[in-house]
mmCIF file of N, CA and C in Angstrom:
data_model
loop_
_atom_site.group_PDB
_atom_site.id
_atom_site.type_symbol
_atom_site.label_atom_id
_atom_site.label_comp_id
_atom_site.label_asym_id
_atom_site.label_seq_id
_atom_site.Cartn_x
_atom_site.Cartn_y
_atom_site.Cartn_z
ATOM 1 N N TYR A 4 27.802 -23.399 -11.489
ATOM 2 C CA TYR A 4 26.457 -23.587 -11.008
ATOM 3 C C TYR A 4 25.672 -24.431 -11.994
ATOM 4 N N ASP A 5 24.562 -24.977 -11.555
ATOM 5 C CA ASP A 5 23.675 -25.745 -12.422
ATOM 6 C C ASP A 5 22.444 -24.909 -12.740
ATOM 7 N N ALA A 6 21.913 -25.115 -13.938
ATOM 8 C CA ALA A 6 20.723 -24.387 -14.364
ATOM 9 C C ALA A 6 19.754 -25.363 -15.008
ATOM 10 N N VAL A 7 18.466 -25.041 -14.919
ATOM 11 C CA VAL A 7 17.405 -25.838 -15.533
ATOM 12 C C VAL A 7 16.608 -24.914 -16.425
ATOM 13 N N GLU A 8 16.325 -25.353 -17.638
ATOM 14 C CA GLU A 8 15.493 -24.587 -18.560
ATOM 15 C C GLU A 8 14.185 -25.336 -18.737
ATOM 16 N N ILE A 9 13.060 -24.648 -18.528
ATOM 17 C CA ILE A 9 11.741 -25.244 -18.701
ATOM 18 C C ILE A 9 11.180 -24.708 -20.001
ATOM 19 N N SER A 10 10.833 -25.600 -20.919
ATOM 20 C CA SER A 10 10.325 -25.160 -22.218
ATOM 21 C C SER A 10 9.146 -26.025 -22.635
ATOM 22 N N GLY A 11 8.518 -25.651 -23.743
ATOM 23 C CA GLY A 11 7.414 -26.438 -24.274
ATOM 24 C C GLY A 11 6.083 -26.180 -23.607
ATOM 25 N N LEU A 12 5.977 -25.066 -22.896
ATOM 26 C CA LEU A 12 4.725 -24.743 -22.227
ATOM 27 C C LEU A 12 3.826 -23.948 -23.160
ATOM 28 N N ALA A 13 2.535 -24.133 -23.024
ATOM 29 C CA ALA A 13 1.573 -23.312 -23.764
ATOM 30 C C ALA A 13 1.380 -22.010 -22.999
ATOM 31 N N GLY A 14 1.046 -20.946 -23.694
ATOM 32 C CA GLY A 14 0.833 -19.658 -23.044
ATOM 33 C C GLY A 14 -0.197 -19.748 -21.941
ATOM 34 N N GLY A 15 0.056 -19.045 -20.850
ATOM 35 C CA GLY A 15 -0.877 -19.014 -19.735
ATOM 36 C C GLY A 15 -0.770 -20.181 -18.780
ATOM 37 N N GLN A 16 0.160 -21.101 -19.027
ATOM 38 C CA GLN A 16 0.306 -22.228 -18.114
ATOM 39 C C GLN A 16 1.016 -21.798 -16.841
ATOM 40 N N SER A 17 0.797 -22.560 -15.797
ATOM 41 C CA SER A 17 1.418 -22.317 -14.510
ATOM 42 C C SER A 17 2.477 -23.376 -14.263
ATOM 43 N N VAL A 18 3.613 -22.949 -13.711
ATOM 44 C CA VAL A 18 4.715 -23.863 -13.422
ATOM 45 C C VAL A 18 4.968 -23.841 -11.925
ATOM 46 N N SER A 19 4.944 -24.985 -11.289
ATOM 47 C CA SER A 19 5.306 -25.082 -9.883
ATOM 48 C C SER A 19 6.694 -25.685 -9.803
ATOM 49 N N LEU A 20 7.624 -24.952 -9.211
ATOM 50 C CA LEU A 20 8.998 -25.454 -9.152
ATOM 51 C C LEU A 20 9.132 -26.625 -8.196
ATOM 52 N N ALA A 21 8.128 -26.895 -7.409
ATOM 53 C CA ALA A 21 8.167 -28.065 -6.534
ATOM 54 C C ALA A 21 8.273 -29.350 -7.348
ATOM 55 N N HIS A 22 7.809 -29.330 -8.615
ATOM 56 C CA HIS A 22 7.910 -30.523 -9.460
ATOM 57 C C HIS A 22 9.361 -30.898 -9.739
ATOM 58 N N LEU A 23 10.265 -29.937 -9.725
ATOM 59 C CA LEU A 23 11.681 -30.239 -9.910
ATOM 60 C C LEU A 23 12.252 -30.995 -8.711
ATOM 61 N N LEU A 24 11.521 -30.960 -7.616
ATOM 62 C CA LEU A 24 11.998 -31.588 -6.385
ATOM 63 C C LEU A 24 11.500 -33.012 -6.216
ATOM 64 N N SER A 25 10.742 -33.500 -7.189
ATOM 65 C CA SER A 25 10.221 -34.862 -7.070
ATOM 66 C C SER A 25 11.372 -35.858 -7.145
ATOM 67 N N THR A 26 11.108 -37.058 -6.753
ATOM 68 C CA THR A 26 12.163 -38.076 -6.769
ATOM 69 C C THR A 26 11.963 -39.022 -7.941
ATOM 70 N N ASN A 27 13.080 -39.576 -8.399
ATOM 71 C CA ASN A 27 12.987 -40.562 -9.472
ATOM 72 C C ASN A 27 12.693 -41.932 -8.864
ATOM 73 N N GLY A 28 12.661 -42.956 -9.648
ATOM 74 C CA GLY A 28 12.320 -44.295 -9.170
ATOM 75 C C GLY A 28 13.244 -44.823 -8.103
ATOM 76 N N SER A 29 14.474 -44.302 -8.027
ATOM 77 C CA SER A 29 15.432 -44.757 -7.018
ATOM 78 C C SER A 29 15.325 -43.984 -5.716
ATOM 79 N N GLY A 30 14.371 -43.056 -5.644
ATOM 80 C CA GLY A 30 14.217 -42.265 -4.434
ATOM 81 C C GLY A 30 15.188 -41.103 -4.354
ATOM 82 N N GLN A 31 15.937 -40.825 -5.429
ATOM 83 C CA GLN A 31 16.870 -39.716 -5.438
ATOM 84 C C GLN A 31 16.151 -38.448 -5.882
ATOM 85 N N GLN A 32 16.492 -37.354 -5.231
ATOM 86 C CA GLN A 32 15.885 -36.086 -5.601
ATOM 87 C C GLN A 32 16.407 -35.667 -6.966
ATOM 88 N N VAL A 33 15.510 -35.232 -7.836
ATOM 89 C CA VAL A 33 15.884 -34.881 -9.201
ATOM 90 C C VAL A 33 16.662 -33.571 -9.251
ATOM 91 N N GLY A 34 16.213 -32.533 -8.552
ATOM 92 C CA GLY A 34 16.872 -31.233 -8.633
ATOM 93 C C GLY A 34 17.658 -30.904 -7.386
ATOM 94 N N THR A 35 18.979 -30.742 -7.508
ATOM 95 C CA THR A 35 19.809 -30.304 -6.392
ATOM 96 C C THR A 35 20.929 -29.439 -6.936
ATOM 97 N N SER A 36 21.417 -28.513 -6.134
ATOM 98 C CA SER A 36 22.480 -27.588 -6.514
ATOM 99 C C SER A 36 22.130 -26.786 -7.761
ATOM 100 N N ILE A 37 20.868 -26.462 -7.929
ATOM 101 C CA ILE A 37 20.406 -25.673 -9.066
ATOM 102 C C ILE A 37 20.316 -24.219 -8.613
ATOM 103 N N GLU A 38 21.015 -23.322 -9.313
ATOM 104 C CA GLU A 38 21.029 -21.916 -8.938
ATOM 105 C C GLU A 38 20.251 -21.037 -9.905
ATOM 106 N N GLN A 39 19.903 -21.560 -11.086
ATOM 107 C CA GLN A 39 19.115 -20.807 -12.051
ATOM 108 C C GLN A 39 18.052 -21.696 -12.665
ATOM 109 N N VAL A 40 16.859 -21.119 -12.832
ATOM 110 C CA VAL A 40 15.774 -21.794 -13.532
ATOM 111 C C VAL A 40 15.245 -20.815 -14.573
ATOM 112 N N GLY A 41 15.163 -21.263 -15.825
ATOM 113 C CA GLY A 41 14.694 -20.403 -16.899
ATOM 114 C C GLY A 41 13.357 -20.857 -17.449
ATOM 115 N N VAL A 42 12.458 -19.907 -17.623
ATOM 116 C CA VAL A 42 11.169 -20.191 -18.259
ATOM 117 C C VAL A 42 10.911 -19.204 -19.392
ATOM 118 N N ARG A 43 11.972 -18.622 -19.935
ATOM 119 C CA ARG A 43 11.830 -17.673 -21.043
ATOM 120 C C ARG A 43 11.403 -18.408 -22.300
ATOM 121 N N ASP A 44 10.224 -18.035 -22.798
ATOM 122 C CA ASP A 44 9.740 -18.684 -24.018
ATOM 123 C C ASP A 44 8.872 -17.749 -24.845
ATOM 124 N N GLY A 45 8.788 -16.477 -24.454
ATOM 125 C CA GLY A 45 7.989 -15.512 -25.182
ATOM 126 C C GLY A 45 6.505 -15.556 -24.868
ATOM 127 N N LEU A 46 6.096 -16.460 -23.986
ATOM 128 C CA LEU A 46 4.692 -16.595 -23.606
ATOM 129 C C LEU A 46 4.529 -16.190 -22.147
ATOM 130 N N THR A 47 3.331 -15.781 -21.772
ATOM 131 C CA THR A 47 3.057 -15.410 -20.385
ATOM 132 C C THR A 47 2.867 -16.667 -19.549
ATOM 133 N N GLN A 48 3.665 -16.807 -18.506
ATOM 134 C CA GLN A 48 3.604 -17.961 -17.610
ATOM 135 C C GLN A 48 3.479 -17.477 -16.177
ATOM 136 N N THR A 49 3.023 -18.349 -15.297
ATOM 137 C CA THR A 49 3.029 -18.096 -13.860
ATOM 138 C C THR A 49 3.924 -19.131 -13.209
ATOM 139 N N VAL A 50 4.897 -18.675 -12.441
ATOM 140 C CA VAL A 50 5.815 -19.556 -11.727
ATOM 141 C C VAL A 50 5.500 -19.449 -10.247
ATOM 142 N N THR A 51 5.231 -20.572 -9.604
ATOM 143 C CA THR A 51 4.938 -20.604 -8.166
ATOM 144 C C THR A 51 6.111 -21.248 -7.446
ATOM 145 N N ILE A 52 6.585 -20.593 -6.393
ATOM 146 C CA ILE A 52 7.764 -21.074 -5.678
ATOM 147 C C ILE A 52 7.661 -20.688 -4.202
ATOM 148 N N SER A 53 8.333 -21.447 -3.357
ATOM 149 C CA SER A 53 8.361 -21.147 -1.918
ATOM 150 C C SER A 53 9.809 -21.130 -1.437
ATOM 151 N N SER A 54 10.005 -20.657 -0.215
ATOM 152 C CA SER A 54 11.352 -20.678 0.366
ATOM 153 C C SER A 54 11.860 -22.110 0.489
ATOM 154 N N ALA A 55 10.972 -23.041 0.808
ATOM 155 C CA ALA A 55 11.377 -24.454 0.911
ATOM 156 C C ALA A 55 11.840 -24.977 -0.444
ATOM 157 N N ASP A 56 11.158 -24.567 -1.534
ATOM 158 C CA ASP A 56 11.582 -24.960 -2.882
ATOM 159 C C ASP A 56 12.985 -24.428 -3.173
ATOM 160 N N VAL A 57 13.209 -23.146 -2.855
ATOM 161 C CA VAL A 57 14.516 -22.533 -3.111
ATOM 162 C C VAL A 57 15.604 -23.267 -2.350
ATOM 163 N N GLN A 58 15.372 -23.516 -1.065
ATOM 164 C CA GLN A 58 16.377 -24.205 -0.258
ATOM 165 C C GLN A 58 16.657 -25.606 -0.784
ATOM 166 N N ALA A 59 15.616 -26.313 -1.203
ATOM 167 C CA ALA A 59 15.799 -27.677 -1.704
ATOM 168 C C ALA A 59 16.516 -27.683 -3.055
ATOM 169 N N LEU A 60 16.181 -26.749 -3.939
ATOM 170 C CA LEU A 60 16.829 -26.688 -5.252
ATOM 171 C C LEU A 60 18.293 -26.285 -5.151
ATOM 172 N N VAL A 61 18.577 -25.250 -4.355
ATOM 173 C CA VAL A 61 19.933 -24.715 -4.271
ATOM 174 C C VAL A 61 20.790 -25.532 -3.311
ATOM 175 N N GLY A 62 20.201 -25.907 -2.172
ATOM 176 C CA GLY A 62 20.929 -26.748 -1.220
ATOM 177 C C GLY A 62 21.877 -26.006 -0.301
ATOM 178 N N SER A 63 21.651 -24.695 -0.089
ATOM 179 C CA SER A 63 22.535 -23.913 0.777
ATOM 180 C C SER A 63 21.829 -23.384 2.016
ATOM 181 N N GLY A 64 20.778 -24.075 2.452
ATOM 182 C CA GLY A 64 20.065 -23.659 3.653
ATOM 183 C C GLY A 64 19.553 -22.235 3.548
ATOM 184 N N ASN A 65 19.697 -21.457 4.633
ATOM 185 C CA ASN A 65 19.197 -20.080 4.654
ATOM 186 C C ASN A 65 19.944 -19.158 3.700
ATOM 187 N N ALA A 66 21.101 -19.566 3.227
ATOM 188 C CA ALA A 66 21.883 -18.751 2.282
ATOM 189 C C ALA A 66 21.519 -19.054 0.827
ATOM 190 N N SER A 67 20.480 -19.835 0.594
ATOM 191 C CA SER A 67 20.091 -20.235 -0.757
ATOM 192 C C SER A 67 19.576 -19.047 -1.568
ATOM 193 N N VAL A 68 20.142 -18.883 -2.764
ATOM 194 C CA VAL A 68 19.736 -17.832 -3.695
ATOM 195 C C VAL A 68 19.450 -18.500 -5.036
ATOM 196 N N LEU A 69 18.238 -18.287 -5.553
ATOM 197 C CA LEU A 69 17.837 -18.853 -6.842
ATOM 198 C C LEU A 69 17.539 -17.709 -7.798
ATOM 199 N N THR A 70 18.049 -17.809 -9.022
ATOM 200 C CA THR A 70 17.760 -16.825 -10.056
ATOM 201 C C THR A 70 16.759 -17.417 -11.024
ATOM 202 N N LEU A 71 15.654 -16.695 -11.224
ATOM 203 C CA LEU A 71 14.634 -17.099 -12.197
ATOM 204 C C LEU A 71 14.799 -16.244 -13.439
ATOM 205 N N ARG A 72 15.015 -16.887 -14.585
ATOM 206 C CA ARG A 72 15.076 -16.186 -15.865
ATOM 207 C C ARG A 72 13.683 -16.242 -16.472
ATOM 208 N N VAL A 73 13.005 -15.096 -16.501
ATOM 209 C CA VAL A 73 11.607 -15.030 -16.927
ATOM 210 C C VAL A 73 11.428 -13.976 -18.016
ATOM 211 N N ASP A 74 10.303 -14.062 -18.731
ATOM 212 C CA ASP A 74 9.930 -13.038 -19.692
ATOM 213 C C ASP A 74 9.307 -11.858 -18.957
ATOM 214 N N ASN A 75 9.311 -10.678 -19.583
ATOM 215 C CA ASN A 75 8.731 -9.484 -18.953
ATOM 216 C C ASN A 75 7.284 -9.672 -18.539
ATOM 217 N N GLY A 76 6.488 -10.455 -19.263
ATOM 218 C CA GLY A 76 5.081 -10.633 -18.938
ATOM 219 C C GLY A 76 4.787 -11.761 -17.973
ATOM 220 N N ASP A 77 5.804 -12.495 -17.521
ATOM 221 C CA ASP A 77 5.587 -13.615 -16.613
ATOM 222 C C ASP A 77 5.251 -13.136 -15.205
ATOM 223 N N PHE A 78 4.580 -13.990 -14.458
ATOM 224 C CA PHE A 78 4.223 -13.717 -13.069
ATOM 225 C C PHE A 78 4.950 -14.707 -12.176
ATOM 226 N N VAL A 79 5.508 -14.221 -11.068
ATOM 227 C CA VAL A 79 6.134 -15.085 -10.076
ATOM 228 C C VAL A 79 5.316 -14.976 -8.804
ATOM 229 N N THR A 80 4.826 -16.123 -8.314
ATOM 230 C CA THR A 80 4.039 -16.170 -7.088
ATOM 231 C C THR A 80 4.859 -16.874 -6.016
ATOM 232 N N VAL A 81 5.110 -16.177 -4.921
ATOM 233 C CA VAL A 81 5.819 -16.769 -3.784
ATOM 234 C C VAL A 81 4.757 -17.253 -2.812
ATOM 235 N N SER A 82 4.776 -18.550 -2.511
ATOM 236 C CA SER A 82 3.708 -19.132 -1.698
ATOM 237 C C SER A 82 3.913 -18.965 -0.194
ATOM 238 N N ASP A 83 5.028 -18.362 0.222
ATOM 239 C CA ASP A 83 5.222 -18.079 1.641
ATOM 240 C C ASP A 83 4.303 -16.922 2.057
ATOM 241 N N ASP A 84 4.095 -16.765 3.369
ATOM 242 C CA ASP A 84 3.282 -15.680 3.903
ATOM 243 C C ASP A 84 3.845 -14.341 3.425
ATOM 244 N N ALA A 85 3.007 -13.513 2.822
ATOM 245 C CA ALA A 85 3.447 -12.235 2.259
ATOM 246 C C ALA A 85 4.075 -11.319 3.311
ATOM 247 N N SER A 86 3.658 -11.427 4.559
ATOM 248 C CA SER A 86 4.237 -10.577 5.604
ATOM 249 C C SER A 86 5.678 -10.977 5.927
ATOM 250 N N ASN A 87 6.127 -12.128 5.414
ATOM 251 C CA ASN A 87 7.491 -12.602 5.641
ATOM 252 C C ASN A 87 8.407 -12.305 4.456
ATOM 253 N N THR A 88 7.936 -11.502 3.505
ATOM 254 C CA THR A 88 8.717 -11.247 2.298
ATOM 255 C C THR A 88 8.937 -9.756 2.082
ATOM 256 N N THR A 89 10.008 -9.458 1.369
ATOM 257 C CA THR A 89 10.282 -8.109 0.902
ATOM 258 C C THR A 89 10.545 -8.207 -0.587
ATOM 259 N N ALA A 90 9.726 -7.513 -1.380
ATOM 260 C CA ALA A 90 9.845 -7.589 -2.834
ATOM 261 C C ALA A 90 10.476 -6.318 -3.389
ATOM 262 N N SER A 91 11.206 -6.492 -4.486
ATOM 263 C CA SER A 91 11.756 -5.361 -5.225
ATOM 264 C C SER A 91 11.666 -5.717 -6.704
ATOM 265 N N ALA A 92 12.036 -4.798 -7.555
ATOM 266 C CA ALA A 92 12.004 -5.078 -8.995
ATOM 267 C C ALA A 92 12.938 -6.224 -9.362
ATOM 268 N N GLY A 93 13.979 -6.421 -8.561
ATOM 269 C CA GLY A 93 14.963 -7.445 -8.864
ATOM 270 C C GLY A 93 14.713 -8.792 -8.238
ATOM 271 N N GLY A 94 13.671 -8.912 -7.393
ATOM 272 C CA GLY A 94 13.407 -10.197 -6.781
ATOM 273 C C GLY A 94 12.669 -10.109 -5.462
ATOM 274 N N VAL A 95 12.776 -11.193 -4.686
ATOM 275 C CA VAL A 95 12.074 -11.303 -3.409
ATOM 276 C C VAL A 95 13.023 -11.903 -2.382
ATOM 277 N N THR A 96 13.038 -11.312 -1.192
ATOM 278 C CA THR A 96 13.753 -11.892 -0.065
ATOM 279 C C THR A 96 12.706 -12.476 0.867
ATOM 280 N N ILE A 97 12.929 -13.706 1.302
ATOM 281 C CA ILE A 97 11.974 -14.392 2.171
ATOM 282 C C ILE A 97 12.612 -14.581 3.548
ATOM 283 N N TYR A 98 11.842 -14.230 4.573
ATOM 284 C CA TYR A 98 12.319 -14.303 5.949
ATOM 285 C C TYR A 98 11.542 -15.360 6.721
ATOM 286 N N SER A 99 12.066 -15.738 7.888
ATOM 287 C CA SER A 99 11.434 -16.774 8.696
ATOM 288 C C SER A 99 10.130 -16.318 9.331
ATOM 289 N N ASP A 100 9.984 -15.000 9.550
ATOM 290 C CA ASP A 100 8.750 -14.476 10.136
ATOM 291 C C ASP A 100 8.613 -13.002 9.780
ATOM 292 N N ALA A 101 7.535 -12.385 10.234
ATOM 293 C CA ALA A 101 7.217 -11.005 9.867
ATOM 294 C C ALA A 101 8.205 -9.977 10.430
ATOM 295 N N SER A 102 8.992 -10.340 11.447
ATOM 296 C CA SER A 102 9.986 -9.393 11.976
ATOM 297 C C SER A 102 11.152 -9.211 11.006
ATOM 298 N N LYS A 103 11.282 -10.115 10.060
ATOM 299 C CA LYS A 103 12.275 -10.050 8.969
ATOM 300 C C LYS A 103 13.706 -9.917 9.481
ATOM 301 N N THR A 104 14.021 -10.699 10.512
ATOM 302 C CA THR A 104 15.386 -10.665 11.043
ATOM 303 C C THR A 104 16.238 -11.826 10.527
ATOM 304 N N LEU A 105 15.603 -12.931 10.104
ATOM 305 C CA LEU A 105 16.351 -14.086 9.621
ATOM 306 C C LEU A 105 15.936 -14.410 8.186
ATOM 307 N N GLN A 106 16.843 -14.127 7.258
ATOM 308 C CA GLN A 106 16.580 -14.450 5.851
ATOM 309 C C GLN A 106 16.688 -15.953 5.660
ATOM 310 N N ILE A 107 15.701 -16.535 4.943
ATOM 311 C CA ILE A 107 15.740 -17.976 4.707
ATOM 312 C C ILE A 107 15.846 -18.329 3.220
ATOM 313 N N ALA A 108 15.649 -17.351 2.324
ATOM 314 C CA ALA A 108 15.808 -17.601 0.889
ATOM 315 C C ALA A 108 15.778 -16.284 0.133
ATOM 316 N N GLN A 109 16.398 -16.301 -1.043
ATOM 317 C CA GLN A 109 16.398 -15.133 -1.927
ATOM 318 C C GLN A 109 16.074 -15.622 -3.339
ATOM 319 N N ILE A 110 15.169 -14.893 -4.008
ATOM 320 C CA ILE A 110 14.826 -15.192 -5.400
ATOM 321 C C ILE A 110 15.139 -13.935 -6.209
ATOM 322 N N ASN A 111 16.030 -14.056 -7.170
ATOM 323 C CA ASN A 111 16.362 -12.944 -8.061
ATOM 324 C C ASN A 111 15.703 -13.167 -9.408
ATOM 325 N N TYR A 112 15.295 -12.082 -10.059
ATOM 326 C CA TYR A 112 14.667 -12.163 -11.378
ATOM 327 C C TYR A 112 15.618 -11.629 -12.439
ATOM 328 N N LEU A 113 15.733 -12.334 -13.534
ATOM 329 C CA LEU A 113 16.378 -11.834 -14.747
ATOM 330 C C LEU A 113 15.311 -11.831 -15.817
ATOM 331 N N THR A 114 14.936 -10.667 -16.297
ATOM 332 C CA THR A 114 13.887 -10.587 -17.289
ATOM 333 C C THR A 114 14.448 -10.250 -18.661
ATOM 334 N N ALA A 115 13.691 -10.659 -19.677
ATOM 335 C CA ALA A 115 14.108 -10.374 -21.063
ATOM 336 C C ALA A 115 13.016 -9.613 -21.756
#
């Protein structure tokens, strides 16, 4: 699998994983087939992510699973409709709608 480590952030900064999806000068997507993203740096950060971000980073459609390596004090904000998600201590499952019959992304947390 591929992993991306984000470092050099000041405490309290917010990270949007959509920035990993930007294109370079050739029009190629920068982040693909990425299954882990790490923001462990000992500082409190906020990571914002959506099901579309997960699918684009991982590239496995509705079966896309992304692992976020975060510090215990970090915050993860899922920008999808909250009624379409199920959260647990280990992560968030995102569904296509509030009936939660079709999973469209999974975000797992690894904390330190």
